[in-house]
Tab-separated table of C-alpha atoms and ligand atoms in Angstrom:
chain	number	residue	atom	x	y	z
A	27	ALA	CA	-13.012	9.899	18.048
A	28	GLY	CA	-12.514	13.230	19.666
A	29	LYS	CA	-9.443	11.920	21.663
A	30	GLY	CA	-6.040	10.843	20.740
A	31	VAL	CA	-3.068	12.284	18.818
A	32	LEU	CA	-5.035	12.245	15.513
A	33	ALA	CA	-8.183	13.508	16.617
A	34	GLY	CA	-9.924	15.584	14.005
A	35	LYS	CA	-7.642	14.425	11.118
A	36	THR	CA	-8.594	12.096	8.359
A	37	VAL	CA	-6.415	9.183	7.222
A	38	LEU	CA	-6.457	7.131	3.908
A	39	VAL	CA	-4.927	3.752	3.819
A	40	THR	CA	-4.554	1.259	0.967
A	41	SER	CA	-3.841	-2.398	1.794
A	42	GLY	CA	-3.927	-5.984	0.687
A	43	PRO	CA	-3.060	-7.054	-2.814
A	44	THR	CA	-4.978	-6.323	-6.191
A	45	HIS	CA	-6.684	-8.980	-8.423
A	46	GLU	CA	-6.292	-8.328	-12.148
A	47	PRO	CA	-8.849	-10.639	-13.947
A	48	ILE	CA	-7.617	-12.801	-16.856
A	49	ASP	CA	-11.144	-14.293	-17.447
A	50	PRO	CA	-13.986	-15.009	-14.875
A	51	VAL	CA	-11.843	-17.723	-13.036
A	52	ARG	CA	-8.225	-16.751	-13.368
A	53	TYR	CA	-6.365	-13.747	-12.055
A	54	LEU	CA	-2.833	-12.101	-11.552
A	55	ALA	CA	-2.461	-11.152	-8.015
A	56	ASN	CA	0.311	-9.871	-5.700
A	57	ARG	CA	1.592	-11.638	-2.324
A	58	SER	CA	0.042	-9.798	0.448
A	59	SER	CA	-2.094	-10.532	3.434
A	60	GLY	CA	-3.109	-6.951	4.305
A	61	ARG	CA	-1.976	-7.228	7.654
A	62	GLN	CA	0.408	-4.180	7.834
A	63	GLY	CA	-2.030	-1.912	5.953
A	64	HIS	CA	-5.078	-3.223	8.187
A	65	ALA	CA	-2.829	-2.767	11.296
A	66	ILE	CA	-2.055	1.177	10.518
A	67	ALA	CA	-5.752	1.779	9.682
A	68	ALA	CA	-6.765	0.298	13.095
A	69	ALA	CA	-4.046	2.234	14.799
A	70	ALA	CA	-4.999	5.593	13.337
A	71	ALA	CA	-8.678	4.941	14.417
A	72	SER	CA	-7.511	4.163	17.890
A	73	ALA	CA	-5.488	7.463	17.586
A	74	GLY	CA	-8.911	9.223	17.197
A	75	ALA	CA	-8.621	9.897	13.340
A	76	ARG	CA	-11.463	9.420	10.793
A	77	VAL	CA	-10.039	6.306	8.782
A	78	THR	CA	-10.873	5.109	5.243
A	79	LEU	CA	-9.330	1.688	4.446
A	80	VAL	CA	-9.297	0.881	0.639
A	81	SER	CA	-8.525	-2.769	0.520
A	82	GLY	CA	-7.870	-5.310	-2.080
A	83	PRO	CA	-9.075	-8.934	-1.562
A	84	VAL	CA	-7.937	-10.144	1.861
A	85	SER	CA	-9.085	-12.823	4.541
A	86	ILE	CA	-8.393	-10.847	7.650
A	87	PRO	CA	-11.145	-9.063	9.304
A	88	ASP	CA	-12.080	-5.467	8.907
A	89	PRO	CA	-10.383	-3.183	11.776
A	90	ALA	CA	-12.814	-1.750	14.112
A	91	GLY	CA	-13.893	1.777	13.758
A	92	VAL	CA	-12.854	2.285	10.119
A	93	THR	CA	-14.811	2.705	6.967
A	94	VAL	CA	-13.700	-0.075	4.665
A	95	VAL	CA	-14.093	0.160	0.728
A	96	ARG	CA	-13.384	-3.095	-0.946
A	97	VAL	CA	-11.857	-3.289	-4.478
A	98	GLU	CA	-10.212	-5.889	-6.636
A	99	THR	CA	-8.406	-4.002	-9.353
A	100	ALA	CA	-5.562	-1.432	-9.457
A	101	ARG	CA	-7.922	0.972	-11.302
A	102	GLU	CA	-10.728	0.404	-8.882
A	103	MET	CA	-8.357	1.139	-6.163
A	104	LEU	CA	-7.179	4.427	-7.530
A	105	ALA	CA	-10.927	5.501	-7.938
A	106	ALA	CA	-11.674	4.488	-4.380
A	107	VAL	CA	-8.760	6.524	-3.185
A	108	GLU	CA	-9.710	9.593	-5.209
A	109	ALA	CA	-13.236	9.256	-3.923
A	110	ALA	CA	-11.794	9.320	-0.280
A	111	LEU	CA	-9.752	12.370	-0.730
A	112	PRO	CA	-9.161	14.962	0.842
A	113	ALA	CA	-6.972	13.257	3.661
A	114	ASP	CA	-4.559	14.716	6.003
A	115	ILE	CA	-2.428	11.446	5.802
A	116	ALA	CA	-2.581	8.872	3.103
A	117	VAL	CA	-0.760	5.515	3.444
A	118	PHE	CA	-0.015	3.376	0.515
A	119	ALA	CA	0.525	-0.034	1.838
A	120	ALA	CA	-1.186	-2.128	-0.732
A	121	ALA	CA	0.783	-4.393	-2.919
A	122	VAL	CA	-0.797	-3.150	-6.236
A	123	GLY	CA	-0.223	-5.090	-9.318
A	124	ASP	CA	2.145	-3.263	-11.768
A	125	TRP	CA	0.300	-4.738	-14.769
A	126	ARG	CA	-2.906	-6.182	-15.802
A	127	PRO	CA	-3.850	-8.528	-18.617
A	128	ALA	CA	-4.489	-6.247	-21.848
A	129	GLU	CA	-7.942	-7.758	-22.059
A	130	THR	CA	-10.203	-9.639	-19.661
A	131	ARG	CA	-11.864	-12.470	-21.438
A	132	GLY	CA	-15.712	-12.482	-20.659
A	133	GLY	CA	-15.858	-16.538	-20.749
A	134	LYS	CA	-13.530	-19.030	-19.394
A	135	ILE	CA	-10.306	-19.747	-21.435
A	136	LYS	CA	-10.533	-23.503	-22.471
A	137	LYS	CA	-7.589	-25.688	-22.249
A	138	ASP	CA	-8.733	-27.738	-25.116
A	139	GLY	CA	-6.987	-25.795	-27.744
A	140	ALA	CA	-3.580	-27.016	-28.921
A	141	ALA	CA	-1.774	-23.693	-28.255
A	142	VAL	CA	-1.039	-22.000	-24.860
A	143	PRO	CA	-3.008	-18.713	-24.652
A	144	PRO	CA	-0.915	-15.682	-24.758
A	145	LEU	CA	-1.045	-13.235	-22.027
A	146	THR	CA	-0.258	-9.510	-22.890
A	147	LEU	CA	0.078	-7.316	-19.989
A	148	VAL	CA	-0.483	-3.538	-19.870
A	149	GLU	CA	0.575	-1.060	-17.080
A	150	ASN	CA	-1.419	-0.357	-14.102
A	151	PRO	CA	-1.749	3.345	-12.903
A	152	ASP	CA	0.818	3.960	-9.874
A	153	ILE	CA	-1.653	4.973	-7.192
A	154	LEU	CA	1.028	6.377	-4.784
A	155	ALA	CA	2.713	8.509	-7.658
A	156	THR	CA	-0.676	9.694	-8.801
A	157	ILE	CA	-1.689	10.994	-5.365
A	158	ALA	CA	1.550	12.447	-4.418
A	159	GLY	CA	1.855	14.356	-7.656
A	160	ARG	CA	-1.599	15.926	-7.388
A	161	ILE	CA	-1.674	19.750	-7.275
A	162	LYS	CA	-5.339	20.108	-5.700
A	163	ALA	CA	-6.175	17.963	-2.694
A	164	ARG	CA	-2.804	16.466	-2.055
A	165	PRO	CA	-2.665	15.022	1.419
A	166	PRO	CA	0.061	16.948	3.507
A	167	LEU	CA	1.488	13.679	4.450
A	168	VAL	CA	1.997	11.006	1.816
A	169	VAL	CA	3.486	7.702	2.788
A	170	GLY	CA	4.720	4.999	0.526
A	171	PHE	CA	5.893	1.484	1.191
A	172	ALA	CA	8.741	-0.369	-0.500
A	173	ALA	CA	9.054	-4.173	-0.293
A	174	GLU	CA	12.677	-4.877	-1.166
A	175	THR	CA	14.872	-8.033	-1.222
A	176	ASP	CA	18.094	-6.376	-2.065
A	177	ASP	CA	19.761	-3.124	-1.475
A	178	VAL	CA	16.820	-2.114	0.755
A	179	LEU	CA	17.962	1.354	1.623
A	180	ASP	CA	19.290	2.261	-1.626
A	181	ASN	CA	16.064	1.332	-3.480
A	182	ALA	CA	14.132	3.016	-0.870
A	183	ARG	CA	15.944	6.313	-1.360
A	184	LYS	CA	15.245	6.170	-5.156
A	185	LYS	CA	11.657	4.992	-4.761
A	186	LEU	CA	10.780	7.927	-2.444
A	187	ALA	CA	12.404	10.155	-5.121
A	188	LYS	CA	10.527	8.697	-7.964
A	189	LYS	CA	7.098	8.384	-6.610
A	190	GLY	CA	7.397	11.925	-4.833
A	191	CYS	CA	6.017	10.849	-1.550
A	192	ASP	CA	7.189	12.633	2.006
A	193	LEU	CA	8.095	9.326	3.725
A	194	LEU	CA	8.670	5.807	2.749
A	195	VAL	CA	8.567	2.686	4.898
A	196	ALA	CA	10.945	0.074	3.517
A	197	ASN	CA	10.789	-3.371	4.500
A	198	ASP	CA	13.060	-6.245	3.823
A	199	VAL	CA	11.167	-8.975	2.293
A	200	SER	CA	13.956	-11.365	1.279
A	201	HIS	CA	13.097	-14.873	1.750
A	202	GLU	CA	14.688	-15.238	5.093
A	203	GLY	CA	12.806	-12.592	6.604
A	204	GLY	CA	9.317	-14.196	6.187
A	205	VAL	CA	7.605	-10.986	6.204
A	206	MET	CA	5.181	-11.790	3.283
A	207	GLY	CA	2.040	-13.127	5.080
A	208	GLY	CA	3.932	-13.067	8.439
A	209	VAL	CA	2.899	-11.247	11.573
A	210	GLU	CA	6.219	-9.396	12.063
A	211	ASN	CA	8.172	-6.829	10.217
A	212	THR	CA	11.580	-5.120	10.033
A	213	VAL	CA	11.051	-1.472	8.680
A	214	HIS	CA	13.055	1.169	7.915
A	215	LEU	CA	11.633	4.795	7.941
A	216	LEU	CA	13.055	7.193	5.410
A	217	ALA	CA	12.151	10.885	5.144
A	218	ARG	CA	12.450	13.160	2.012
A	219	ASP	CA	15.541	15.225	3.959
A	220	GLY	CA	17.255	11.530	4.318
A	221	ALA	CA	16.592	10.966	7.794
A	222	LEU	CA	16.404	7.334	8.412
A	223	ASP	CA	15.024	5.404	11.402
A	224	THR	CA	15.490	1.573	11.809
A	225	TRP	CA	13.274	-0.359	14.139
A	226	PRO	CA	13.652	-3.591	15.601
A	227	ARG	CA	11.715	-6.598	14.272
A	228	LEU	CA	8.457	-5.946	15.642
A	229	GLY	CA	4.776	-7.446	15.415
A	230	LYS	CA	2.776	-5.785	12.602
A	231	ASP	CA	0.439	-4.309	15.154
A	232	GLU	CA	3.117	-2.395	17.029
A	233	VAL	CA	4.863	-1.181	13.539
A	234	GLY	CA	1.299	0.138	12.877
A	235	LYS	CA	1.175	2.049	16.087
A	236	ARG	CA	4.653	3.428	16.021
A	237	LEU	CA	3.891	4.452	12.570
A	238	VAL	CA	0.846	6.099	13.399
A	239	ALA	CA	2.553	7.851	16.298
A	240	ARG	CA	5.352	9.082	13.804
A	241	PHE	CA	2.689	10.312	11.301
A	242	ALA	CA	1.063	12.384	14.054
A	243	GLU	CA	4.460	13.956	15.074
A	244	ILE	CA	5.294	14.939	11.546
A	245	LEU	CA	1.813	16.148	10.693
A	246	SER	CA	1.722	18.373	13.868
A	247	ALA	CA	5.277	19.885	13.043
A	248	MET	CA	3.790	21.058	9.622
A	249	PRO	CA	3.099	24.620	9.288
A	250	GLY	CA	-0.358	25.639	8.938
B	314	LIG	O1	6.884	0.424	-7.065
B	314	LIG	P1	6.671	-0.394	-6.022
B	314	LIG	O2	5.552	-1.287	-6.202
B	314	LIG	O3	7.638	-0.981	-5.271
B	314	LIG	O4	6.245	0.877	-4.983
B	314	LIG	C1	5.613	0.474	-3.550
B	314	LIG	C2	4.801	1.482	-3.215
B	314	LIG	O5	3.953	2.261	-4.170
B	314	LIG	C3	3.827	1.240	-2.327
B	314	LIG	O6	3.442	2.303	-1.326
B	314	LIG	C4	2.509	0.734	-3.114
B	314	LIG	O7	1.343	0.807	-2.342
B	314	LIG	C5	2.577	1.932	-4.171
B	314	LIG	N1	2.104	1.490	-5.436
B	314	LIG	C6	0.971	2.046	-5.965
B	314	LIG	N2	0.315	1.606	-7.210
B	314	LIG	C7	0.959	0.778	-7.916
B	314	LIG	C8	2.399	0.382	-7.535
B	314	LIG	C9	2.838	0.716	-6.304
B	314	LIG	O8	0.273	2.718	-5.111
B	314	LIG	N3	0.482	0.394	-9.151
């Protein structure tokens, strides 16, 4: 800290999947290694920022020099994010479960019954939209991610508007891409004014570094 393009700045990053428990041994999850979010947190710390990483369950190591808050569910993730504010930059790279089981059973559901148990889902809070829509303590730069398989840019534009974020990082996760769980990523960076950057396929660590450099540029160009 003290040196680097984000010296004196505070950065919040969400990363990894969420787990939404069905019973003590089963859960609904999203496919996410946490690699991209963790790489962003690491790059922000290297750039001198004070970084809080709110992470769902992942099997990769904690980045160096970062405060890590571990959570399991989307609701826990939202609470941890709110507790970590204010921040200058908030990056929502986690693959948050859109739904959770309406009830979590306290004991393991048995297979011995004749019927297959029903699974009723309810909607989870949208963490990105919640923070981007805040009046108080809204981070000046709110960054969302979009994992798309089709019409990547079209969907990214819609998502940027719907979520109310300032910048959207869209990645193509169509099966051919091998991005999910992989070490490389092809990203498109979409700004609110429609400006678009497309980067070549790069390692997730390199994507993290380049994203952090862009965030620092955008932040320094902001008034105040
Ligand atoms: O709607 P979708 O899941 O595609 O949007 C992706 C973006 O929204 C990501 O930045 C993700 O971290 C964020 N998100 C969230 N909370 C949710 C769902 C998505 O923060 N419940």
